[in-house]
PDB file of C-alpha atoms and ligand atoms in Angstrom:
ATOM      1  CA  MET A 293     -52.910 -42.416 -31.836  1.00 35.00           C
ATOM      2  CA  ILE A 294     -49.322 -44.428 -31.860  1.00 38.00           C
ATOM      3  CA  ASN A 295     -48.550 -42.415 -34.401  1.00 41.00           C
ATOM      4  CA  LEU A 296     -48.709 -39.936 -31.799  1.00 39.00           C
ATOM      5  CA  LYS A 297     -46.249 -41.169 -29.044  1.00 41.00           C
ATOM      6  CA  ILE A 298     -43.221 -42.133 -31.196  1.00 39.00           C
ATOM      7  CA  PRO A 299     -42.886 -38.653 -32.260  1.00 42.00           C
ATOM      8  CA  SER A 300     -43.445 -37.422 -28.686  1.00 43.00           C
ATOM      9  CA  LEU A 301     -41.029 -39.587 -27.129  1.00 38.00           C
ATOM     10  CA  PHE A 302     -38.041 -39.116 -29.991  1.00 40.00           C
ATOM     11  CA  LEU A 303     -38.773 -35.349 -28.793  1.00 40.00           C
ATOM     12  CA  THR A 304     -38.528 -36.351 -25.216  1.00 41.00           C
ATOM     13  CA  SER A 305     -35.153 -38.270 -26.275  1.00 42.00           C
ATOM     14  CA  ILE A 306     -33.679 -35.006 -28.097  1.00 40.00           C
ATOM     15  CA  THR A 307     -34.767 -33.119 -25.832  1.00 40.00           C
ATOM     16  CA  ALA A 308     -33.173 -34.893 -22.936  1.00 39.00           C
ATOM     17  CA  THR A 309     -29.296 -34.712 -24.956  1.00 39.00           C
ATOM     18  CA  LEU A 310     -30.255 -30.638 -25.117  1.00 38.00           C
ATOM     19  CA  CYS A 311     -30.221 -30.153 -21.509  1.00 37.00           C
ATOM     20  CA  CYS A 312     -26.995 -33.040 -20.587  1.00 36.00           C
ATOM     21  CA  LEU A 313     -25.136 -31.124 -23.836  1.00 38.00           C
ATOM     22  CA  SER A 314     -26.243 -27.511 -22.842  1.00 36.00           C
ATOM     23  CA  VAL A 315     -25.116 -28.402 -18.766  1.00 35.00           C
ATOM     24  CA  ILE A 316     -21.667 -29.471 -20.290  1.00 35.00           C
ATOM     25  CA  SER A 317     -20.493 -26.570 -22.963  1.00 35.00           C
ATOM     26  CA  LYS A 318     -22.382 -24.148 -19.867  1.00 36.00           C
ATOM     27  CA  PRO A 319     -19.538 -22.138 -19.032  1.00 41.00           C
ATOM     28  CA  ALA A 320     -17.693 -22.038 -15.492  1.00 40.00           C
ATOM     29  CA  GLU A 321     -20.014 -19.446 -13.513  1.00 46.00           C
ATOM     30  CA  ALA A 322     -17.185 -19.049 -10.287  1.00 53.00           C
ATOM     31  CA  SER A 323     -13.360 -17.785 -10.906  1.00 62.00           C
ATOM     32  CA  THR A 324     -10.653 -19.841 -13.185  1.00 91.00           C
ATOM     33  CA  LEU A 325      -8.083 -21.583 -12.362  1.00 95.00           C
ATOM     34  CA  TYR A 326      -4.966 -22.513 -13.702  1.00 96.00           C
ATOM     35  CA  LYS A 327      -0.977 -22.591 -12.484  1.00 95.00           C
ATOM     36  CA  ASP A 328      -2.272 -22.312  -8.549  1.00 95.00           C
ATOM     37  CA  TRP A 329      -3.825 -18.928  -9.295  1.00 98.00           C
ATOM     38  CA  ASN A 330      -7.609 -17.911  -9.479  1.00 98.00           C
ATOM     39  CA  TYR A 331      -8.736 -15.290 -12.299  1.00 98.00           C
ATOM     40  CA  ALA A 332     -11.432 -13.457 -12.900  1.00 98.00           C
ATOM     41  CA  ILE A 333     -11.066 -12.159 -16.601  1.00 98.00           C
ATOM     42  CA  ASP A 334     -13.486  -8.586 -16.910  1.00 98.00           C
ATOM     43  CA  SER A 335     -14.581  -7.792 -20.690  1.00 98.00           C
ATOM     44  CA  PHE A 336     -11.578  -6.228 -23.056  1.00 98.00           C
ATOM     45  CA  ASN A 337     -13.694  -2.999 -23.857  1.00 98.00           C
ATOM     46  CA  ASP A 338     -16.365  -1.890 -20.452  1.00 98.00           C
ATOM     47  CA  SER A 339     -13.824   1.476 -20.273  1.00 98.00           C
ATOM     48  CA  ILE A 340     -15.123   4.823 -20.152  1.00 98.00           C
ATOM     49  CA  THR A 341     -12.488   7.930 -20.055  1.00 97.00           C
ATOM     50  CA  GLY A 342     -14.458  11.246 -22.175  1.00 94.00           C
ATOM     51  CA  ASN A 343     -16.689   9.923 -25.386  1.00 95.00           C
ATOM     52  CA  ASN A 344     -14.699   6.861 -25.842  1.00 98.00           C
ATOM     53  CA  VAL A 345     -16.090   3.432 -24.662  1.00 98.00           C
ATOM     54  CA  GLY A 346     -13.892  -0.012 -24.817  1.00 98.00           C
ATOM     55  CA  GLY A 347      -9.813  -0.086 -24.576  1.00 98.00           C
ATOM     56  CA  THR A 348      -9.326   2.776 -22.672  1.00 98.00           C
ATOM     57  CA  LYS A 349      -6.352   4.633 -20.051  1.00 98.00           C
ATOM     58  CA  TYR A 350      -8.891   2.816 -17.465  1.00 98.00           C
ATOM     59  CA  GLU A 351      -9.562  -0.846 -18.906  1.00 98.00           C
ATOM     60  CA  ILE A 352      -9.905  -3.483 -16.701  1.00 98.00           C
ATOM     61  CA  TYR A 353      -8.628  -6.823 -18.315  1.00 98.00           C
ATOM     62  CA  GLY A 354      -8.286  -9.467 -15.468  1.00 98.00           C
ATOM     63  CA  MET A 355      -8.340  -9.664 -11.423  1.00 98.00           C
ATOM     64  CA  ALA A 356      -5.544 -12.665  -9.466  1.00 98.00           C
ATOM     65  CA  PHE A 357      -5.545 -14.829  -6.601  1.00 98.00           C
ATOM     66  CA  LYS A 358      -3.089 -17.109  -5.009  1.00 97.00           C
ATOM     67  CA  GLN A 359      -2.934 -18.304  -1.767  1.00 97.00           C
ATOM     68  CA  THR A 360      -0.133 -20.260  -0.170  1.00 96.00           C
ATOM     69  CA  ALA A 361      -0.387 -21.494   3.826  1.00 95.00           C
ATOM     70  CA  ASP A 362       1.911 -17.852   4.577  1.00 96.00           C
ATOM     71  CA  GLU A 363       0.746 -15.629   1.270  1.00 97.00           C
ATOM     72  CA  ILE A 364      -1.819 -14.090   0.038  1.00 98.00           C
ATOM     73  CA  PHE A 365      -1.824 -13.513  -3.060  1.00 98.00           C
ATOM     74  CA  VAL A 366      -3.513 -10.383  -5.658  1.00 98.00           C
ATOM     75  CA  ALA A 367      -3.098  -8.779  -9.191  1.00 98.00           C
ATOM     76  CA  ILE A 368      -5.004  -7.018 -11.397  1.00 98.00           C
ATOM     77  CA  ASN A 369      -4.332  -6.460 -15.570  1.00 98.00           C
ATOM     78  CA  THR A 370      -5.507  -2.671 -16.276  1.00 98.00           C
ATOM     79  CA  ASN A 371      -4.258   0.277 -18.613  1.00 98.00           C
ATOM     80  CA  LEU A 372      -3.909   2.185 -15.481  1.00 98.00           C
ATOM     81  CA  PRO A 373       0.026   1.787 -13.908  1.00 98.00           C
ATOM     82  CA  LEU A 374       0.416   2.019 -10.648  1.00 98.00           C
ATOM     83  CA  ALA A 375       0.661   6.240  -9.926  1.00 98.00           C
ATOM     84  CA  GLY A 376      -2.940   6.735 -12.062  1.00 98.00           C
ATOM     85  CA  THR A 377      -3.395   8.972 -14.284  1.00 98.00           C
ATOM     86  CA  SER A 378      -3.901  13.183 -14.652  1.00 98.00           C
ATOM     87  CA  SER A 379      -7.352  13.439 -15.563  1.00 97.00           C
ATOM     88  CA  ASN A 380      -9.187  16.939 -16.122  1.00 96.00           C
ATOM     89  CA  TYR A 381     -12.450  15.206 -15.179  1.00 96.00           C
ATOM     90  CA  ALA A 382     -11.138  14.910 -11.202  1.00 98.00           C
ATOM     91  CA  ALA A 383     -11.987  17.007  -9.112  1.00 98.00           C
ATOM     92  CA  ASP A 384      -8.615  16.294  -7.782  1.00 97.00           C
ATOM     93  CA  GLY A 385      -6.441  16.302 -11.683  1.00 98.00           C
ATOM     94  CA  HIS A 386      -5.548  12.914 -11.201  1.00 98.00           C
ATOM     95  CA  VAL A 387      -7.594   9.842 -11.369  1.00 98.00           C
ATOM     96  CA  GLY A 388      -5.586   6.884  -8.523  1.00 98.00           C
ATOM     97  CA  LEU A 389      -6.308   3.471  -8.056  1.00 98.00           C
ATOM     98  CA  GLY A 390      -9.128   2.514  -6.002  1.00 98.00           C
ATOM     99  CA  ASP A 391      -8.605  -0.195  -3.064  1.00 99.00           C
ATOM    100  CA  LEU A 392      -9.375  -3.432  -2.720  1.00 99.00           C
ATOM    101  CA  LEU A 393     -12.897  -4.707  -0.878  1.00 99.00           C
ATOM    102  CA  PHE A 394     -13.028  -8.394   0.336  1.00 99.00           C
ATOM    103  CA  ASN A 395     -16.012  -9.655   1.766  1.00 98.00           C
ATOM    104  CA  PHE A 396     -16.366 -12.540   3.054  1.00 98.00           C
ATOM    105  CA  SER A 397     -20.266 -11.715   5.115  1.00 98.00           C
ATOM    106  CA  GLY A 398     -22.552 -13.941   1.801  1.00 98.00           C
ATOM    107  CA  LYS A 399     -24.617 -10.256   1.874  1.00 98.00           C
ATOM    108  CA  ASN A 400     -24.217  -7.869  -0.894  1.00 98.00           C
ATOM    109  CA  LEU A 401     -21.016  -4.693  -0.960  1.00 98.00           C
ATOM    110  CA  SER A 402     -23.829  -1.632   0.526  1.00 98.00           C
ATOM    111  CA  THR A 403     -25.007  -3.996   2.911  1.00 98.00           C
ATOM    112  CA  ALA A 404     -21.705  -5.518   4.176  1.00 98.00           C
ATOM    113  CA  SER A 405     -20.505  -1.711   4.065  1.00 98.00           C
ATOM    114  CA  ALA A 406     -23.709  -0.824   6.287  1.00 98.00           C
ATOM    115  CA  SER A 407     -22.126  -3.688   9.270  1.00 98.00           C
ATOM    116  CA  LYS A 408     -18.694  -2.751   8.682  1.00 98.00           C
ATOM    117  CA  SER A 409     -18.116  -6.436   6.948  1.00 98.00           C
ATOM    118  CA  LEU A 410     -15.379  -5.859   5.034  1.00 99.00           C
ATOM    119  CA  PHE A 411     -11.517  -5.741   4.782  1.00 99.00           C
ATOM    120  CA  GLY A 412     -10.440  -2.885   2.387  1.00 99.00           C
ATOM    121  CA  ILE A 413      -7.349  -2.896   1.088  1.00 99.00           C
ATOM    122  CA  ARG A 414      -5.353   0.681   0.455  1.00 98.00           C
ATOM    123  CA  PHE A 415      -2.052   0.502  -1.131  1.00 98.00           C
ATOM    124  CA  VAL A 416      -1.309   3.551  -3.488  1.00 98.00           C
ATOM    125  CA  ASN A 417      -0.838   6.082  -1.123  1.00 98.00           C
ATOM    126  CA  ASN A 418      -2.524   8.951  -3.678  1.00 98.00           C
ATOM    127  CA  ASN A 419      -5.969   8.255  -4.078  1.00 98.00           C
ATOM    128  CA  ASP A 420      -9.262   8.890  -2.008  1.00 97.00           C
ATOM    129  CA  SER A 421      -9.732   6.607   0.035  1.00 98.00           C
ATOM    130  CA  GLY A 422     -11.462   7.053   4.235  1.00 98.00           C
ATOM    131  CA  VAL A 423      -8.002   5.992   5.622  1.00 98.00           C
ATOM    132  CA  SER A 424      -4.643   7.281   6.259  1.00 98.00           C
ATOM    133  CA  THR A 425      -2.008   4.875   5.969  1.00 97.00           C
ATOM    134  CA  THR A 426      -1.687   1.845   3.225  1.00 98.00           C
ATOM    135  CA  GLY A 427      -1.950  -1.799   4.272  1.00 98.00           C
ATOM    136  CA  ILE A 428      -4.909  -4.166   5.639  1.00 98.00           C
ATOM    137  CA  HIS A 429      -8.782  -3.191   7.046  1.00 98.00           C
ATOM    138  CA  ASP A 430     -10.333  -5.776   9.427  1.00 98.00           C
ATOM    139  CA  LYS A 431     -14.200  -3.905  10.129  1.00 98.00           C
ATOM    140  CA  VAL A 432     -14.922  -1.519   7.146  1.00 99.00           C
ATOM    141  CA  THR A 433     -16.968   0.383   5.774  1.00 98.00           C
ATOM    142  CA  ALA A 434     -16.665   1.767   2.106  1.00 99.00           C
ATOM    143  CA  LYS A 435     -17.257   4.558   0.011  1.00 98.00           C
ATOM    144  CA  SER A 436     -18.189   5.361  -3.842  1.00 98.00           C
ATOM    145  CA  VAL A 437     -15.861   8.653  -4.820  1.00 98.00           C
ATOM    146  CA  ALA A 438     -16.579   8.412  -8.719  1.00 98.00           C
ATOM    147  CA  LYS A 439     -18.719  11.179  -9.119  1.00 98.00           C
ATOM    148  CA  ASP A 440     -14.854  14.036  -7.634  1.00 98.00           C
ATOM    149  CA  ASN A 441     -13.418  12.129  -9.737  1.00 98.00           C
ATOM    150  CA  GLY A 442     -15.280  12.793 -12.794  1.00 97.00           C
ATOM    151  CA  ILE A 443     -17.426  10.364 -14.410  1.00 97.00           C
ATOM    152  CA  ALA A 444     -20.680  12.023 -15.817  1.00 96.00           C
ATOM    153  CA  LEU A 445     -23.025   9.405 -15.562  1.00 97.00           C
ATOM    154  CA  ASP A 446     -25.521   9.176 -11.804  1.00 98.00           C
ATOM    155  CA  SER A 447     -25.290   5.388 -11.213  1.00 98.00           C
ATOM    156  CA  LEU A 448     -24.262   1.686 -12.184  1.00 98.00           C
ATOM    157  CA  SER A 449     -26.928   1.127 -14.533  1.00 98.00           C
ATOM    158  CA  GLU A 450     -26.494   3.564 -15.783  1.00 98.00           C
ATOM    159  CA  TYR A 451     -22.326   3.211 -17.240  1.00 98.00           C
ATOM    160  CA  ASN A 452     -23.878  -0.258 -17.686  1.00 98.00           C
ATOM    161  CA  ALA A 453     -26.255   1.644 -20.330  1.00 98.00           C
ATOM    162  CA  TRP A 454     -23.819   3.631 -21.689  1.00 98.00           C
ATOM    163  CA  VAL A 455     -21.727   0.460 -22.876  1.00 98.00           C
ATOM    164  CA  LYS A 456     -24.121  -0.763 -24.391  1.00 98.00           C
ATOM    165  CA  GLN A 457     -25.449   1.956 -26.167  1.00 98.00           C
ATOM    166  CA  ASN A 458     -21.957   2.269 -27.868  1.00 98.00           C
ATOM    167  CA  GLY A 459     -22.051  -1.048 -28.636  1.00 98.00           C
ATOM    168  CA  LYS A 460     -19.594  -2.852 -26.319  1.00 98.00           C
ATOM    169  CA  THR A 461     -20.180  -5.236 -23.205  1.00 98.00           C
ATOM    170  CA  PRO A 462     -20.403  -4.501 -20.049  1.00 98.00           C
ATOM    171  CA  SER A 463     -19.764  -6.670 -17.772  1.00 98.00           C
ATOM    172  CA  ILE A 464     -18.288  -7.234 -13.989  1.00 98.00           C
ATOM    173  CA  GLY A 465     -15.585  -9.895 -14.084  1.00 98.00           C
ATOM    174  CA  ASP A 466     -16.568 -13.018 -12.505  1.00 98.00           C
ATOM    175  CA  LEU A 467     -19.935 -11.030 -11.599  1.00 98.00           C
ATOM    176  CA  ALA A 468     -23.049  -9.564 -14.596  1.00 98.00           C
ATOM    177  CA  ALA A 469     -22.921  -5.967 -15.469  1.00 98.00           C
ATOM    178  CA  ASN A 470     -26.380  -5.998 -13.389  1.00 98.00           C
ATOM    179  CA  ASP A 471     -25.937  -8.609 -10.979  1.00 98.00           C
ATOM    180  CA  PRO A 472     -27.251  -7.659  -7.371  1.00 98.00           C
ATOM    181  CA  TYR A 473     -23.941  -7.651  -5.689  1.00 98.00           C
ATOM    182  CA  PHE A 474     -23.907  -4.099  -6.651  1.00 98.00           C
ATOM    183  CA  ASN A 475     -26.670  -1.527  -6.016  1.00 98.00           C
ATOM    184  CA  GLN A 476     -27.274  -0.201  -9.649  1.00 98.00           C
ATOM    185  CA  ALA A 477     -28.826   2.783  -8.668  1.00 98.00           C
ATOM    186  CA  ILE A 478     -25.782   4.382  -6.880  1.00 98.00           C
ATOM    187  CA  HIS A 479     -21.886   4.437  -8.420  1.00 98.00           C
ATOM    188  CA  VAL A 480     -19.909   0.743  -7.107  1.00 98.00           C
ATOM    189  CA  GLN A 481     -18.363   1.225  -4.045  1.00 98.00           C
ATOM    190  CA  ASN A 482     -14.900   1.898  -4.822  1.00 98.00           C
ATOM    191  CA  VAL A 483     -12.344   2.824  -2.063  1.00 98.00           C
ATOM    192  CA  ILE A 484     -12.062   2.175   1.886  1.00 99.00           C
ATOM    193  CA  ALA A 485     -14.847   5.086   4.088  1.00 98.00           C
ATOM    194  CA  SER A 486     -13.792   3.494   7.264  1.00 98.00           C
ATOM    195  CA  GLY A 487     -11.809   0.992   9.397  1.00 98.00           C
ATOM    196  CA  THR A 488      -8.600  -0.260  11.583  1.00 98.00           C
ATOM    197  CA  LYS A 489      -5.426  -1.067  10.177  1.00 98.00           C
ATOM    198  CA  ILE A 490      -4.777  -5.032  10.872  1.00 98.00           C
ATOM    199  CA  GLY A 491      -1.452  -5.659   9.065  1.00 98.00           C
ATOM    200  CA  ASP A 492       1.450  -4.270   5.807  1.00 98.00           C
ATOM    201  CA  ILE A 493       1.448  -6.119   2.637  1.00 98.00           C
ATOM    202  CA  ASN A 494       4.360  -6.056  -0.269  1.00 98.00           C
ATOM    203  CA  LEU A 495       3.937  -4.088  -3.086  1.00 98.00           C
ATOM    204  CA  LEU A 496       5.551  -6.410  -5.600  1.00 98.00           C
ATOM    205  CA  SER A 497       8.420  -5.137  -8.009  1.00 94.00           C
ATOM    206  CA  ASN A 498       9.562  -9.091  -9.398  1.00 94.00           C
ATOM    207  CA  LEU A 499       6.059 -11.033 -11.300  1.00 95.00           C
ATOM    208  CA  SER A 500       8.771 -13.072 -12.383  1.00 93.00           C
ATOM    209  CA  GLY A 501       8.322 -16.875 -10.323  1.00 92.00           C
ATOM    210  CA  LEU A 502       4.962 -15.993  -9.404  1.00 95.00           C
ATOM    211  CA  SER A 503       3.845 -17.815 -11.622  1.00 95.00           C
ATOM    212  CA  LEU A 504       1.173 -15.660 -13.376  1.00 98.00           C
ATOM    213  CA  ASP A 505      -0.034 -15.892 -17.013  1.00 97.00           C
ATOM    214  CA  PHE A 506      -2.885 -12.863 -17.653  1.00 98.00           C
ATOM    215  CA  GLY A 507      -1.820 -13.395 -21.515  1.00 97.00           C
ATOM    216  CA  HIS A 508      -3.383 -16.884 -21.025  1.00 97.00           C
ATOM    217  CA  PHE A 509      -7.094 -15.667 -21.592  1.00 97.00           C
ATOM    218  CA  GLY A 510      -6.302 -12.895 -23.687  1.00 97.00           C
ATOM    219  CA  ALA A 511      -5.637  -9.713 -20.935  1.00 98.00           C
ATOM    220  CA  ASN A 512      -2.526  -8.068 -21.979  1.00 97.00           C
ATOM    221  CA  GLY A 513      -3.146  -4.718 -20.496  1.00 98.00           C
ATOM    222  CA  SER A 514      -0.323  -2.115 -19.908  1.00 98.00           C
ATOM    223  CA  HIS A 515       0.648  -2.670 -16.562  1.00 98.00           C
ATOM    224  CA  THR A 516      -0.271  -5.697 -14.406  1.00 98.00           C
ATOM    225  CA  ILE A 517       0.079  -4.704 -11.014  1.00 98.00           C
ATOM    226  CA  ALA A 518       0.354  -6.770  -7.722  1.00 98.00           C
ATOM    227  CA  LEU A 519       0.799  -7.422  -3.259  1.00 98.00           C
ATOM    228  CA  SER A 520       0.932  -9.294  -1.220  1.00 98.00           C
ATOM    229  CA  PHE A 521       0.221  -9.931   2.691  1.00 98.00           C
ATOM    230  CA  ALA A 522       0.434 -12.786   5.858  1.00 98.00           C
ATOM    231  CA  ARG A 523      -2.232 -15.204   4.975  1.00 98.00           C
ATOM    232  CA  SER A 524      -3.035 -15.217   8.570  1.00 97.00           C
ATOM    233  CA  LEU A 525      -5.270 -11.757   8.238  1.00 98.00           C
ATOM    234  CA  LEU A 526      -8.116 -12.728   6.302  1.00 98.00           C
ATOM    235  CA  PRO A 527     -10.789 -15.734   7.587  1.00 98.00           C
ATOM    236  CA  ASP A 528     -11.348 -19.156   5.797  1.00 98.00           C
ATOM    237  CA  GLY A 529     -14.513 -19.252   3.333  1.00 98.00           C
ATOM    238  CA  ASP A 530     -16.517 -18.188   0.319  1.00 98.00           C
ATOM    239  CA  PHE A 531     -15.200 -14.146  -0.724  1.00 98.00           C
ATOM    240  CA  ILE A 532     -15.779 -11.751  -3.215  1.00 98.00           C
ATOM    241  CA  LEU A 533     -12.918  -9.132  -4.080  1.00 98.00           C
ATOM    242  CA  SER A 534     -14.275  -5.903  -6.163  1.00 99.00           C
ATOM    243  CA  PHE A 535     -12.046  -2.779  -7.317  1.00 99.00           C
ATOM    244  CA  ALA A 536     -12.333  -0.217  -9.619  1.00 98.00           C
ATOM    245  CA  PRO A 537      -9.818   2.870 -10.490  1.00 98.00           C
ATOM    246  CA  GLU A 538     -11.505   6.526  -8.664  1.00 98.00           C
ATOM    247  CA  CYS A 539     -13.607   6.969 -11.545  1.00 98.00           C
ATOM    248  CA  ASP A 540     -15.645   3.794 -10.998  1.00 98.00           C
ATOM    249  CA  ASN A 541     -14.868   3.856 -15.527  1.00 98.00           C
ATOM    250  CA  ASP A 542     -14.602   0.263 -15.777  1.00 98.00           C
ATOM    251  CA  ILE A 543     -15.133  -2.147 -12.980  1.00 98.00           C
ATOM    252  CA  ILE A 544     -13.797  -5.531 -11.792  1.00 98.00           C
ATOM    253  CA  ALA A 545     -14.779  -8.785  -8.773  1.00 98.00           C
ATOM    254  CA  LEU A 546     -13.377 -12.329  -8.475  1.00 98.00           C
ATOM    255  CA  LYS A 547     -15.166 -15.021  -6.913  1.00 98.00           C
ATOM    256  CA  GLY A 548     -12.999 -16.906  -4.988  1.00 97.00           C
ATOM    257  CA  ASN A 549     -11.983 -19.212  -1.528  1.00 97.00           C
ATOM    258  CA  LEU A 550      -9.415 -19.896   0.823  1.00 97.00           C
ATOM    259  CA  GLU A 551      -8.644 -22.511   3.175  1.00 93.00           C
ATOM    260  CA  THR A 552      -6.819 -23.442   5.525  1.00 88.00           C
ATOM    261  CA  ILE A 553      -3.669 -24.943   3.896  1.00 85.00           C
ATOM    262  CA  PRO A 554      -1.317 -27.375   6.376  1.00 83.00           C
ATOM    263  CA  LYS A 555       2.600 -26.274   6.520  1.00 77.00           C
ATOM    264  CA  PRO A 556       4.946 -28.367   5.008  1.00 76.00           C
ATOM    265  CA  VAL A 557       6.134 -30.803   7.487  1.00 80.00           C
ATOM    266  CA  PRO A 558       9.830 -31.232   7.385  1.00 78.00           C
ATOM    267  CA  GLU A 559      11.401 -35.433   7.973  1.00 76.00           C
ATOM    268  CA  THR A 560      11.999 -36.543  11.018  1.00 73.00           C
ATOM    269  CA  VAL A 561      15.713 -36.210  11.592  1.00 64.00           C
ATOM    270  CA  PRO A 562      17.831 -37.883  15.090  1.00 59.00           C
ATOM    271  CA  GLU A 563      18.183 -34.921  16.566  1.00 59.00           C
ATOM    272  CA  PRO A 564      21.492 -33.239  17.132  1.00 58.00           C
ATOM    273  CA  SER A 565      21.887 -34.443  20.512  1.00 57.00           C
ATOM    274  CA  SER A 566      21.010 -38.303  20.385  1.00 52.00           C
ATOM    275  CA  SER A 567      23.003 -38.915  17.057  1.00 50.00           C
ATOM    276  CA  VAL A 568      26.367 -37.791  19.358  1.00 50.00           C
ATOM    277  CA  GLY A 569      24.979 -39.731  22.209  1.00 49.00           C
ATOM    278  CA  LEU A 570      24.834 -42.802  19.355  1.00 48.00           C
ATOM    279  CA  LEU A 571      28.308 -42.558  17.798  1.00 49.00           C
ATOM    280  CA  ALA A 572      29.762 -41.659  21.457  1.00 48.00           C
ATOM    281  CA  PHE A 573      28.255 -44.607  22.647  1.00 46.00           C
ATOM    282  CA  ALA A 574      29.685 -46.697  19.563  1.00 49.00           C
ATOM    283  CA  ALA A 575      33.339 -45.053  19.634  1.00 50.00           C
ATOM    284  CA  PHE A 576      32.574 -46.502  23.159  1.00 47.00           C
ATOM    285  CA  GLY A 577      31.561 -49.867  22.257  1.00 47.00           C
ATOM    286  CA  GLY A 578      34.624 -50.311  19.850  1.00 48.00           C
ATOM    287  CA  MET A 579      37.414 -48.987  22.718  1.00 50.00           C
ATOM    288  CA  LEU A 580      36.104 -51.427  25.674  1.00 45.00           C
ATOM    289  CA  LEU A 581      36.170 -54.724  22.061  1.00 45.00           C
ATOM    290  CA  LYS A 582      39.273 -53.629  21.909  1.00 50.00           C
ATOM    291  CA  ARG A 583      40.937 -53.420  25.328  1.00 51.00           C
ATOM    292  CA  THR A 584      39.244 -56.887  25.384  1.00 45.00           C
ATOM    293  CA  ARG A 585      41.330 -58.376  22.486  1.00 50.00           C
ATOM    294  CA  GLN A 586      44.412 -56.897  23.402  1.00 49.00           C
ATOM    295  CA  LYS A 587      44.040 -59.012  27.649  1.00 46.00           C
ATOM    296  CA  LYS A 588      43.038 -62.080  25.367  1.00 48.00           C
ATOM    297  CA  ALA A 589      46.098 -61.715  23.746  1.00 45.00           C
ATOM    298  CA  LEU A 590      48.592 -60.757  26.525  1.00 44.00           C
ATOM    299  CA  ASN A 591      46.554 -62.893  28.900  1.00 47.00           C
ATOM    300  CA  ALA A 592      48.071 -65.611  25.785  1.00 45.00           C
ATOM    301  CA  SER A 593      51.919 -64.471  25.505  1.00 45.00           C
ATOM    302  CA  ILE A 594      52.057 -64.824  29.854  1.00 43.00           C
ATOM    303  CA  ILE A 595      50.887 -68.593  28.593  1.00 38.00           C
TER     304      ILE A 595
HETATM  305 CA1  LIG B 736     -12.479  -3.571 -18.665  1.00 95.29          CA
HETATM  306 CA1  LIG B 737      -8.479  11.724  -6.992  1.00 95.29          CA
HETATM  307 CA1  LIG B 738     -15.780  -3.801 -15.987  1.00 95.29          CA
END
C-alpha cells in the first residue's frame, strides 16, 4: 500500500507541474498588443479562388486597431487592393472590399444584426453595401453578398471544410474558424444592409508615423489599407470587429476594447492679463522707489 502511494503522489506532483506549464505557455486568446496597436493575425493560407487555396489575391493576413483620446484607427493587411479586383465569377464582374462591422452587444453577429445593434463602416464606394455613402453608420443590420460575388460554396462551414480538404488552415483572426460568433450554416455577413450615417472616415494614404508594423508578425500582404475616424463615434466596451471581401473568400475578426482616454491636461501658465498686471505693478513700484530716493536726495541737498 505504501509503495503504491508514493508513485501516486509523485504523479500528482508531475501533473500539477505540467498543468502550470501549459497555463504559462498557452497563447493569448485575445488580440496581440504591439506598439499601441491591437493586432489580429489571420491564417496566411485560408483564402480561396477557383481551385486555388492559400496565398491568393483574396488572402487577408491581419487586421489592427488603435485608439487615442480623439481618434480610432483601423488597418487591414491583405493582397486585395483598395479598388478590389475584377472577377468573372462575380455578377457585376468585380469583387470589392466589404464593410467593417463592429459589434459591442456581446451577442453573435446574426443576433446583433437582427436587433440593429451593429456599427458599420463603408470605406469604399465600389462595393455592394446597402448604404449609399461611405462613412460610419449606427443601428446597422448586415447581409452577405458572397453568392453574388462568386463564391461557389454554400456556407461558412463548407468554406472551412474546403480549405482543410486542401491541406490548409482556416482561421478568422482572433476567432477559430468554427467560432459560434458566425453562423456556420450561412455565408458571413460582410456588408451593411441598412443603417444611419453618424460620421465620416478618413482613408489614410501616408502610413508612416503610425507605428504600424504588420511585418513584425510575418503578415506581408501586398496592401495595407488604413482609415481613421473620431473616437466619439463609438461607445466604450468590448467589441468584435469583422471584415471580409465581398466574396467571403477569406474572413477576419478582431477582439478589442474601447475605453475613455482622458485628454492630456495642459500645464498651468499665468494668464496674460495677470502677467501684464504683475509687470505693471512691478514697474509702478519701481517708479515709487525711484521718486522716494530722488526726494530724499533733494531734501538732503536743501539741508
Ligand atoms: Ca487569411
Ligand atoms: Ca461586386
Ligand atoms: Ca481567415
